[in-house]
Amino acid sequence: AASAANLFQECNVALPILRDVILVVKTWAKARGINDASKGSLNSYTYGLLAIFYFQHIRLLPTFKNSVEEVKTWDPAQHSQEEVPNVAGKLPGKRKRLEQKKREQSGELVG
């Protein structure tokens, strides 16, 4: 439990909004009845880990293969928006739908 607390604490130092995001995700899951491991869904801790993973994936948090010191000192405010990848465009099928939507909005015929 101490290492889990340290994990969340260190990530919150690197990205202070993380705590609020985790609380929103947990509240969302609880409202939908999918926050109870005894009933076959994920528990609160796992939802927290998923939030951490998401922020690592979009590169707002460093990965754990990096040093603990890097996590403590990493400041997302020092990185430009261009450094954050367009995750939505990388999801399977999402890019095609986005391109189709852009064509529809520009008045092109979609076939």
A tleap script that builds the chain and sets N, CA, C and O, in Angstrom:
source leaprc.protein.ff14SB
mol = sequence {
  NALA ALA SER ALA ALA ASN LEU PHE GLN GLU
  CYS ASN VAL ALA LEU PRO ILE LEU ARG ASP
  VAL ILE LEU VAL VAL LYS THR TRP ALA LYS
  ALA ARG GLY ILE ASN ASP ALA SER LYS GLY
  SER LEU ASN SER TYR THR TYR GLY LEU LEU
  ALA ILE PHE TYR PHE GLN HIE ILE ARG LEU
  LEU PRO THR PHE LYS ASN SER VAL GLU GLU
  VAL LYS THR TRP ASP PRO ALA GLN HIE SER
  GLN GLU GLU VAL PRO ASN VAL ALA GLY LYS
  LEU PRO GLY LYS ARG LYS ARG LEU GLU GLN
  LYS LYS ARG GLU GLN SER GLY GLU LEU VAL
  CGLY
}
set mol.1.N position { 0.819 -1.192 0.000 }
set mol.1.CA position { 0.000 0.000 0.000 }
set mol.1.C position { 0.858 1.250 0.000 }
set mol.1.O position { 0.488 2.263 -0.594 }
set mol.2.N position { 2.021 1.183 0.674 }
set mol.2.CA position { 2.896 2.358 0.716 }
set mol.2.C position { 3.430 2.678 -0.668 }
set mol.2.O position { 3.517 3.851 -1.030 }
set mol.3.N position { 3.792 1.666 -1.456 }
set mol.3.CA position { 4.313 1.939 -2.789 }
set mol.3.C position { 3.218 2.469 -3.707 }
set mol.3.O position { 3.492 3.303 -4.570 }
set mol.4.N position { 1.982 2.000 -3.539 }
set mol.4.CA position { 0.870 2.512 -4.335 }
set mol.4.C position { 0.615 3.977 -3.998 }
set mol.4.O position { 0.384 4.793 -4.889 }
set mol.5.N position { 0.657 4.304 -2.716 }
set mol.5.CA position { 0.464 5.700 -2.303 }
set mol.5.C position { 1.573 6.566 -2.870 }
set mol.5.O position { 1.323 7.682 -3.326 }
set mol.6.N position { 2.807 6.052 -2.844 }
set mol.6.CA position { 3.932 6.810 -3.402 }
set mol.6.C position { 3.762 7.024 -4.901 }
set mol.6.O position { 4.063 8.100 -5.416 }
set mol.7.N position { 3.287 6.015 -5.588 }
set mol.7.CA position { 3.066 6.118 -7.029 }
set mol.7.C position { 2.109 7.261 -7.339 }
set mol.7.O position { 2.419 8.126 -8.158 }
set mol.8.N position { 0.962 7.271 -6.699 }
set mol.8.CA position { -0.031 8.311 -6.948 }
set mol.8.C position { 0.481 9.677 -6.500 }
set mol.8.O position { 0.215 10.682 -7.159 }
set mol.9.N position { 1.203 9.724 -5.402 }
set mol.9.CA position { 1.738 10.984 -4.907 }
set mol.9.C position { 2.766 11.554 -5.885 }
set mol.9.O position { 2.728 12.744 -6.198 }
set mol.10.N position { 3.674 10.724 -6.364 }
set mol.10.CA position { 4.700 11.183 -7.296 }
set mol.10.C position { 4.077 11.648 -8.611 }
set mol.10.O position { 4.497 12.658 -9.175 }
set mol.11.N position { 3.095 10.926 -9.092 }
set mol.11.CA position { 2.431 11.328 -10.337 }
set mol.11.C position { 1.658 12.622 -10.143 }
set mol.11.O position { 1.601 13.452 -11.051 }
set mol.12.N position { 1.064 12.802 -8.974 }
set mol.12.CA position { 0.322 14.034 -8.701 }
set mol.12.C position { 1.255 15.232 -8.600 }
set mol.12.O position { 0.863 16.350 -8.936 }
set mol.13.N position { 2.482 15.015 -8.144 }
set mol.13.CA position { 3.472 16.099 -8.115 }
set mol.13.C position { 3.803 16.517 -9.544 }
set mol.13.O position { 3.909 17.708 -9.840 }
set mol.14.N position { 3.966 15.535 -10.429 }
set mol.14.CA position { 4.310 15.823 -11.815 }
set mol.14.C position { 3.147 16.420 -12.594 }
set mol.14.O position { 3.354 17.230 -13.498 }
set mol.15.N position { 1.922 16.024 -12.249 }
set mol.15.CA position { 0.737 16.499 -12.973 }
set mol.15.C position { -0.395 16.693 -11.960 }
set mol.15.O position { -1.192 15.780 -11.742 }
set mol.16.N position { -0.471 17.872 -11.341 }
set mol.16.CA position { -1.431 18.106 -10.252 }
set mol.16.C position { -2.898 17.843 -10.602 }
set mol.16.O position { -3.682 17.513 -9.712 }
set mol.17.N position { -3.283 17.978 -11.850 }
set mol.17.CA position { -4.685 17.744 -12.235 }
set mol.17.C position { -5.048 16.258 -12.165 }
set mol.17.O position { -6.228 15.909 -12.193 }
set mol.18.N position { -4.058 15.396 -12.076 }
set mol.18.CA position { -4.290 13.950 -12.070 }
set mol.18.C position { -5.269 13.539 -10.971 }
set mol.18.O position { -6.165 12.731 -11.214 }
set mol.19.N position { -5.109 14.078 -9.784 }
set mol.19.CA position { -5.990 13.704 -8.663 }
set mol.19.C position { -7.454 13.979 -9.004 }
set mol.19.O position { -8.324 13.143 -8.762 }
set mol.20.N position { -7.713 15.153 -9.566 }
set mol.20.CA position { -9.084 15.507 -9.929 }
set mol.20.C position { -9.625 14.594 -11.025 }
set mol.20.O position { -10.787 14.189 -10.984 }
set mol.21.N position { -8.790 14.273 -11.998 }
set mol.21.CA position { -9.222 13.385 -13.083 }
set mol.21.C position { -9.567 12.006 -12.530 }
set mol.21.O position { -10.578 11.417 -12.912 }
set mol.22.N position { -8.740 11.498 -11.644 }
set mol.22.CA position { -9.003 10.182 -11.049 }
set mol.22.C position { -10.317 10.210 -10.270 }
set mol.22.O position { -11.101 9.264 -10.350 }
set mol.23.N position { -10.563 11.270 -9.527 }
set mol.23.CA position { -11.826 11.368 -8.781 }
set mol.23.C position { -13.025 11.395 -9.722 }
set mol.23.O position { -14.046 10.772 -9.434 }
set mol.24.N position { -12.918 12.098 -10.832 }
set mol.24.CA position { -14.012 12.140 -11.811 }
set mol.24.C position { -14.240 10.761 -12.409 }
set mol.24.O position { -15.383 10.323 -12.548 }
set mol.25.N position { -13.151 10.068 -12.768 }
set mol.25.CA position { -13.280 8.728 -13.361 }
set mol.25.C position { -13.915 7.763 -12.360 }
set mol.25.O position { -14.793 6.981 -12.726 }
set mol.26.N position { -13.479 7.812 -11.104 }
set mol.26.CA position { -14.056 6.938 -10.078 }
set mol.26.C position { -15.541 7.238 -9.857 }
set mol.26.O position { -16.348 6.320 -9.715 }
set mol.27.N position { -15.892 8.508 -9.828 }
set mol.27.CA position { -17.296 8.902 -9.656 }
set mol.27.C position { -18.133 8.418 -10.836 }
set mol.27.O position { -19.237 7.906 -10.655 }
set mol.28.N position { -17.600 8.585 -12.045 }
set mol.28.CA position { -18.275 8.124 -13.260 }
set mol.28.C position { -18.505 6.610 -13.194 }
set mol.28.O position { -19.606 6.134 -13.473 }
set mol.29.N position { -17.470 5.863 -12.826 }
set mol.29.CA position { -17.575 4.405 -12.770 }
set mol.29.C position { -18.568 3.961 -11.689 }
set mol.29.O position { -19.360 3.042 -11.898 }
set mol.30.N position { -18.513 4.619 -10.545 }
set mol.30.CA position { -19.427 4.257 -9.452 }
set mol.30.C position { -20.876 4.529 -9.843 }
set mol.30.O position { -21.760 3.735 -9.524 }
set mol.31.N position { -21.129 5.637 -10.527 }
set mol.31.CA position { -22.491 5.984 -10.946 }
set mol.31.C position { -23.054 4.967 -11.937 }
set mol.31.O position { -24.269 4.802 -12.043 }
set mol.32.N position { -22.171 4.291 -12.654 }
set mol.32.CA position { -22.602 3.295 -13.639 }
set mol.32.C position { -22.522 1.861 -13.104 }
set mol.32.O position { -22.787 0.903 -13.829 }
set mol.33.N position { -22.156 1.730 -11.839 }
set mol.33.CA position { -22.097 0.413 -11.214 }
set mol.33.C position { -20.964 -0.460 -11.729 }
set mol.33.O position { -21.058 -1.687 -11.702 }
set mol.34.N position { -19.890 0.174 -12.201 }
set mol.34.CA position { -18.752 -0.595 -12.726 }
set mol.34.C position { -17.487 -0.282 -11.935 }
set mol.34.O position { -16.396 -0.195 -12.498 }
set mol.35.N position { -17.644 -0.117 -10.635 }
set mol.35.CA position { -16.517 0.187 -9.759 }
set mol.35.C position { -16.521 -0.765 -8.564 }
set mol.35.O position { -16.307 -0.349 -7.425 }
set mol.36.N position { -16.765 -2.043 -8.837 }
set mol.36.CA position { -16.845 -3.030 -7.763 }
set mol.36.C position { -16.237 -4.347 -8.247 }
set mol.36.O position { -16.863 -5.108 -8.985 }
set mol.37.N position { -15.012 -4.593 -7.816 }
set mol.37.CA position { -14.293 -5.793 -8.259 }
set mol.37.C position { -15.013 -7.077 -7.835 }
set mol.37.O position { -14.904 -8.096 -8.517 }
set mol.38.N position { -15.743 -7.038 -6.724 }
set mol.38.CA position { -16.439 -8.245 -6.270 }
set mol.38.C position { -17.565 -8.643 -7.218 }
set mol.38.O position { -18.043 -9.776 -7.182 }
set mol.39.N position { -17.990 -7.694 -8.075 }
set mol.39.CA position { -19.033 -7.974 -9.063 }
set mol.39.C position { -18.457 -8.132 -10.465 }
set mol.39.O position { -19.196 -8.157 -11.449 }
set mol.40.N position { -17.138 -8.238 -10.550 }
set mol.40.CA position { -16.504 -8.501 -11.836 }
set mol.40.C position { -16.035 -7.288 -12.611 }
set mol.40.O position { -15.567 -7.421 -13.742 }
set mol.41.N position { -16.151 -6.106 -12.023 }
set mol.41.CA position { -15.654 -4.912 -12.715 }
set mol.41.C position { -14.339 -4.471 -12.072 }
set mol.41.O position { -13.815 -5.151 -11.190 }
set mol.42.N position { -13.822 -3.359 -12.506 }
set mol.42.CA position { -12.551 -2.858 -11.981 }
set mol.42.C position { -12.764 -2.165 -10.642 }
set mol.42.O position { -13.848 -1.658 -10.353 }
set mol.43.N position { -11.706 -2.151 -9.828 }
set mol.43.CA position { -11.793 -1.433 -8.555 }
set mol.43.C position { -11.240 -0.018 -8.714 }
set mol.43.O position { -10.701 0.324 -9.766 }
set mol.44.N position { -11.369 0.796 -7.681 }
set mol.44.CA position { -10.947 2.197 -7.732 }
set mol.44.C position { -9.462 2.338 -8.036 }
set mol.44.O position { -9.068 3.217 -8.802 }
set mol.45.N position { -8.642 1.488 -7.447 }
set mol.45.CA position { -7.204 1.537 -7.670 }
set mol.45.C position { -6.880 1.345 -9.152 }
set mol.45.O position { -6.028 2.043 -9.701 }
set mol.46.N position { -7.556 0.406 -9.788 }
set mol.46.CA position { -7.313 0.135 -11.204 }
set mol.46.C position { -7.740 1.309 -12.072 }
set mol.46.O position { -7.064 1.626 -13.050 }
set mol.47.N position { -8.845 1.958 -11.735 }
set mol.47.CA position { -9.243 3.151 -12.484 }
set mol.47.C position { -8.187 4.246 -12.343 }
set mol.47.O position { -7.919 4.981 -13.294 }
set mol.48.N position { -7.590 4.355 -11.162 }
set mol.48.CA position { -6.499 5.315 -10.970 }
set mol.48.C position { -5.298 4.987 -11.838 }
set mol.48.O position { -4.687 5.876 -12.433 }
set mol.49.N position { -4.960 3.697 -11.909 }
set mol.49.CA position { -3.846 3.280 -12.767 }
set mol.49.C position { -4.135 3.546 -14.241 }
set mol.49.O position { -3.241 3.919 -15.001 }
set mol.50.N position { -5.392 3.349 -14.638 }
set mol.50.CA position { -5.763 3.637 -16.031 }
set mol.50.C position { -5.607 5.123 -16.342 }
set mol.50.O position { -5.163 5.488 -17.430 }
set mol.51.N position { -5.967 5.974 -15.395 }
set mol.51.CA position { -5.796 7.414 -15.606 }
set mol.51.C position { -4.314 7.765 -15.736 }
set mol.51.O position { -3.932 8.560 -16.595 }
set mol.52.N position { -3.486 7.170 -14.883 }
set mol.52.CA position { -2.038 7.398 -14.976 }
set mol.52.C position { -1.526 6.924 -16.330 }
set mol.52.O position { -0.757 7.628 -16.984 }
set mol.53.N position { -1.943 5.744 -16.750 }
set mol.53.CA position { -1.507 5.219 -18.046 }
set mol.53.C position { -1.916 6.140 -19.185 }
set mol.53.O position { -1.127 6.385 -20.098 }
set mol.54.N position { -3.141 6.651 -19.139 }
set mol.54.CA position { -3.605 7.546 -20.193 }
set mol.54.C position { -2.695 8.771 -20.299 }
set mol.54.O position { -2.282 9.153 -21.394 }
set mol.55.N position { -2.389 9.377 -19.163 }
set mol.55.CA position { -1.533 10.569 -19.196 }
set mol.55.C position { -0.102 10.229 -19.619 }
set mol.55.O position { 0.589 11.076 -20.186 }
set mol.56.N position { 0.342 9.022 -19.356 }
set mol.56.CA position { 1.640 8.599 -19.882 }
set mol.56.C position { 1.542 8.420 -21.392 }
set mol.56.O position { 2.455 8.796 -22.127 }
set mol.57.N position { 0.451 7.856 -21.843 }
set mol.57.CA position { 0.264 7.584 -23.269 }
set mol.57.C position { 0.250 8.872 -24.093 }
set mol.57.O position { 0.798 8.908 -25.195 }
set mol.58.N position { -0.365 9.914 -23.574 }
set mol.58.CA position { -0.386 11.184 -24.310 }
set mol.58.C position { 0.800 12.066 -23.914 }
set mol.58.O position { 0.868 13.236 -24.289 }
set mol.59.N position { 1.707 11.506 -23.172 }
set mol.59.CA position { 2.996 12.114 -22.813 }
set mol.59.C position { 2.878 13.352 -21.936 }
set mol.59.O position { 3.672 14.285 -22.051 }
set mol.60.N position { 1.890 13.351 -21.068 }
set mol.60.CA position { 1.813 14.399 -20.053 }
set mol.60.C position { 2.408 13.927 -18.736 }
set mol.60.O position { 2.644 14.728 -17.831 }
set mol.61.N position { 2.650 12.627 -18.632 }
set mol.61.CA position { 3.390 12.052 -17.509 }
set mol.61.C position { 4.499 11.185 -18.094 }
set mol.61.O position { 4.287 10.506 -19.099 }
set mol.62.N position { 5.673 11.201 -17.480 }
set mol.62.CA position { 6.730 10.306 -17.955 }
set mol.62.C position { 6.400 8.861 -17.605 }
set mol.62.O position { 5.612 8.604 -16.695 }
set mol.63.N position { 6.996 7.926 -18.320 }
set mol.63.CA position { 6.783 6.508 -18.025 }
set mol.63.C position { 7.661 6.087 -16.860 }
set mol.63.O position { 8.599 6.792 -16.489 }
set mol.64.N position { 7.353 4.941 -16.289 }
set mol.64.CA position { 8.086 4.486 -15.117 }
set mol.64.C position { 9.447 3.906 -15.442 }
set mol.64.O position { 10.232 3.622 -14.537 }
set mol.65.N position { 9.736 3.726 -16.707 }
set mol.65.CA position { 11.085 3.286 -17.031 }
set mol.65.C position { 12.069 4.434 -16.843 }
set mol.65.O position { 13.281 4.224 -16.793 }
set mol.66.N position { 11.532 5.660 -16.737 }
set mol.66.CA position { 12.363 6.819 -16.445 }
set mol.66.C position { 12.630 6.877 -14.946 }
set mol.66.O position { 11.957 6.207 -14.163 }
set mol.67.N position { 13.589 7.661 -14.559 }
set mol.67.CA position { 13.970 7.728 -13.152 }
set mol.67.C position { 12.890 8.430 -12.326 }
set mol.67.O position { 12.098 9.215 -12.847 }
set mol.68.N position { 12.881 8.132 -11.046 }
set mol.68.CA position { 11.950 8.771 -10.128 }
set mol.68.C position { 12.222 10.269 -10.087 }
set mol.68.O position { 11.286 11.061 -9.983 }
set mol.69.N position { 13.482 10.668 -10.167 }
set mol.69.CA position { 13.812 12.094 -10.163 }
set mol.69.C position { 13.182 12.802 -11.353 }
set mol.69.O position { 12.720 13.935 -11.220 }
set mol.70.N position { 13.156 12.152 -12.518 }
set mol.70.CA position { 12.548 12.760 -13.695 }
set mol.70.C position { 11.055 12.962 -13.471 }
set mol.70.O position { 10.504 13.982 -13.884 }
set mol.71.N position { 10.398 12.013 -12.830 }
set mol.71.CA position { 8.973 12.143 -12.540 }
set mol.71.C position { 8.746 13.320 -11.598 }
set mol.71.O position { 7.791 14.077 -11.768 }
set mol.72.N position { 9.621 13.475 -10.608 }
set mol.72.CA position { 9.461 14.554 -9.639 }
set mol.72.C position { 9.659 15.928 -10.276 }
set mol.72.O position { 8.997 16.890 -9.888 }
set mol.73.N position { 10.553 16.025 -11.239 }
set mol.73.CA position { 10.914 17.341 -11.769 }
set mol.73.C position { 10.283 17.647 -13.119 }
set mol.73.O position { 10.436 18.760 -13.622 }
set mol.74.N position { 9.588 16.707 -13.714 }
set mol.74.CA position { 9.020 16.913 -15.046 }
set mol.74.C position { 7.879 17.903 -14.962 }
set mol.74.O position { 6.990 17.755 -14.124 }
set mol.75.N position { 7.891 18.911 -15.818 }
set mol.75.CA position { 6.880 19.959 -15.789 }
set mol.75.C position { 6.175 20.036 -17.139 }
set mol.75.O position { 6.777 20.489 -18.113 }
set mol.76.N position { 4.895 19.599 -17.226 }
set mol.76.CA position { 4.198 19.618 -18.515 }
set mol.76.C position { 4.036 21.026 -19.074 }
set mol.76.O position { 3.859 21.187 -20.282 }
set mol.77.N position { 4.092 22.049 -18.222 }
set mol.77.CA position { 3.951 23.422 -18.698 }
set mol.77.C position { 5.129 23.838 -19.577 }
set mol.77.O position { 5.027 24.798 -20.341 }
set mol.78.N position { 6.239 23.121 -19.470 }
set mol.78.CA position { 7.418 23.438 -20.276 }
set mol.78.C position { 7.353 22.818 -21.667 }
set mol.78.O position { 8.234 23.061 -22.492 }
set mol.79.N position { 6.334 22.031 -21.936 }
set mol.79.CA position { 6.217 21.349 -23.215 }
set mol.79.C position { 5.093 21.974 -24.027 }
set mol.79.O position { 4.024 22.282 -23.499 }
set mol.80.N position { 5.345 22.154 -25.303 }
set mol.80.CA position { 4.337 22.769 -26.162 }
set mol.80.C position { 3.233 21.780 -26.493 }
set mol.80.O position { 3.417 20.570 -26.359 }
set mol.81.N position { 2.095 22.289 -26.922 }
set mol.81.CA position { 0.957 21.452 -27.299 }
set mol.81.C position { 1.318 20.535 -28.454 }
set mol.81.O position { 0.775 19.436 -28.568 }
set mol.82.N position { 2.241 20.983 -29.322 }
set mol.82.CA position { 2.638 20.175 -30.474 }
set mol.82.C position { 3.339 18.885 -30.051 }
set mol.82.O position { 3.369 17.915 -30.809 }
set mol.83.N position { 3.903 18.874 -28.842 }
set mol.83.CA position { 4.596 17.679 -28.368 }
set mol.83.C position { 3.625 16.599 -27.894 }
set mol.83.O position { 4.021 15.445 -27.728 }
set mol.84.N position { 2.369 16.957 -27.677 }
set mol.84.CA position { 1.360 15.988 -27.254 }
set mol.84.C position { 0.760 15.370 -28.507 }
set mol.84.O position { 0.180 16.084 -29.325 }
set mol.85.N position { 0.887 14.048 -28.676 }
set mol.85.CA position { 0.402 13.427 -29.904 }
set mol.85.C position { -1.117 13.472 -30.024 }
set mol.85.O position { -1.831 13.555 -29.025 }
set mol.86.N position { -1.587 13.418 -31.246 }
set mol.86.CA position { -3.024 13.367 -31.501 }
set mol.86.C position { -3.466 11.918 -31.322 }
set mol.86.O position { -3.473 11.138 -32.275 }
set mol.87.N position { -3.830 11.572 -30.107 }
set mol.87.CA position { -4.174 10.192 -29.782 }
set mol.87.C position { -5.417 9.747 -30.540 }
set mol.87.O position { -5.475 8.608 -31.003 }
set mol.88.N position { -6.403 10.614 -30.676 }
set mol.88.CA position { -7.644 10.236 -31.356 }
set mol.88.C position { -7.372 9.799 -32.778 }
set mol.88.O position { -8.009 8.866 -33.265 }
set mol.89.N position { -6.438 10.453 -33.458 }
set mol.89.CA position { -6.126 10.101 -34.833 }
set mol.89.C position { -5.422 8.771 -34.971 }
set mol.89.O position { -5.311 8.241 -36.077 }
set mol.90.N position { -4.936 8.213 -33.850 }
set mol.90.CA position { -4.208 6.948 -33.897 }
set mol.90.C position { -5.078 5.747 -33.552 }
set mol.90.O position { -4.639 4.607 -33.705 }
set mol.91.N position { -6.284 5.978 -33.097 }
set mol.91.CA position { -7.154 4.876 -32.734 }
set mol.91.C position { -7.657 4.174 -33.994 }
set mol.91.O position { -7.958 4.843 -34.982 }
set mol.92.N position { -7.756 2.838 -33.986 }
set mol.92.CA position { -8.199 2.107 -35.177 }
set mol.92.C position { -9.551 2.595 -35.670 }
set mol.92.O position { -10.507 2.671 -34.899 }
set mol.93.N position { -9.629 2.921 -36.929 }
set mol.93.CA position { -10.878 3.357 -37.527 }
set mol.93.C position { -11.220 4.812 -37.255 }
set mol.93.O position { -12.027 5.398 -37.977 }
set mol.94.N position { -10.635 5.391 -36.251 }
set mol.94.CA position { -10.960 6.769 -35.870 }
set mol.94.C position { -10.487 7.750 -36.940 }
set mol.94.O position { -11.205 8.690 -37.279 }
set mol.95.N position { -9.281 7.537 -37.473 }
set mol.95.CA position { -8.754 8.455 -38.477 }
set mol.95.C position { -9.655 8.505 -39.697 }
set mol.95.O position { -9.921 9.585 -40.225 }
set mol.96.N position { -10.135 7.336 -40.158 }
set mol.96.CA position { -11.011 7.293 -41.331 }
set mol.96.C position { -12.301 8.059 -41.063 }
set mol.96.O position { -12.761 8.817 -41.917 }
set mol.97.N position { -12.891 7.865 -39.877 }
set mol.97.CA position { -14.121 8.573 -39.521 }
set mol.97.C position { -13.887 10.078 -39.425 }
set mol.97.O position { -14.733 10.869 -39.842 }
set mol.98.N position { -12.727 10.477 -38.872 }
set mol.98.CA position { -12.415 11.897 -38.771 }
set mol.98.C position { -12.252 12.518 -40.154 }
set mol.98.O position { -12.733 13.623 -40.402 }
set mol.99.N position { -11.571 11.803 -41.057 }
set mol.99.CA position { -11.388 12.307 -42.420 }
set mol.99.C position { -12.733 12.411 -43.143 }
set mol.99.O position { -12.977 13.377 -43.867 }
set mol.100.N position { -13.596 11.426 -42.948 }
set mol.100.CA position { -14.921 11.451 -43.574 }
set mol.100.C position { -15.729 12.630 -43.030 }
set mol.100.O position { -16.412 13.317 -43.789 }
set mol.101.N position { -15.653 12.862 -41.735 }
set mol.101.CA position { -16.386 13.967 -41.124 }
set mol.101.C position { -15.885 15.305 -41.671 }
set mol.101.O position { -16.680 16.209 -41.929 }
set mol.102.N position { -14.571 15.429 -41.846 }
set mol.102.CA position { -14.010 16.671 -42.399 }
set mol.102.C position { -14.501 16.892 -43.821 }
set mol.102.O position { -14.836 18.013 -44.203 }
set mol.103.N position { -14.540 15.815 -44.606 }
set mol.103.CA position { -15.029 15.930 -45.994 }
set mol.103.C position { -16.501 16.349 -46.009 }
set mol.103.O position { -16.901 17.195 -46.809 }
set mol.104.N position { -17.299 15.759 -45.127 }
set mol.104.CA position { -18.719 16.094 -45.057 }
set mol.104.C position { -18.913 17.556 -44.663 }
set mol.104.O position { -19.777 18.247 -45.203 }
set mol.105.N position { -18.105 18.010 -43.725 }
set mol.105.CA position { -18.227 19.396 -43.267 }
set mol.105.C position { -17.769 20.383 -44.352 }
set mol.105.O position { -18.255 21.512 -44.415 }
set mol.106.N position { -16.837 19.949 -45.198 }
set mol.106.CA position { -16.362 20.855 -46.248 }
set mol.106.C position { -17.245 20.810 -47.493 }
set mol.106.O position { -17.021 21.559 -48.443 }
set mol.107.N position { -18.256 19.924 -47.486 }
set mol.107.CA position { -19.194 19.848 -48.592 }
set mol.107.C position { -18.820 18.873 -49.666 }
set mol.107.O position { -19.485 18.818 -50.701 }
set mol.108.N position { -17.752 18.077 -49.456 }
set mol.108.CA position { -17.380 17.066 -50.428 }
set mol.108.C position { -18.395 15.930 -50.413 }
set mol.108.O position { -19.023 15.660 -49.390 }
set mol.109.N position { -18.548 15.273 -51.546 }
set mol.109.CA position { -19.399 14.088 -51.601 }
set mol.109.C position { -18.681 12.925 -50.968 }
set mol.109.O position { -17.500 12.695 -51.226 }
set mol.110.N position { -19.389 12.197 -50.146 }
set mol.110.CA position { -18.810 11.038 -49.476 }
set mol.110.C position { -19.368 9.793 -50.121 }
set mol.110.O position { -20.584 9.627 -50.208 }
set mol.111.N position { -18.477 8.903 -50.580 }
set mol.111.CA position { -18.941 7.694 -51.266 }
set mol.111.C position { -18.519 6.435 -50.645 }
set mol.111.O position { -18.855 5.360 -51.141 }
savepdb mol mol.pdb
quit
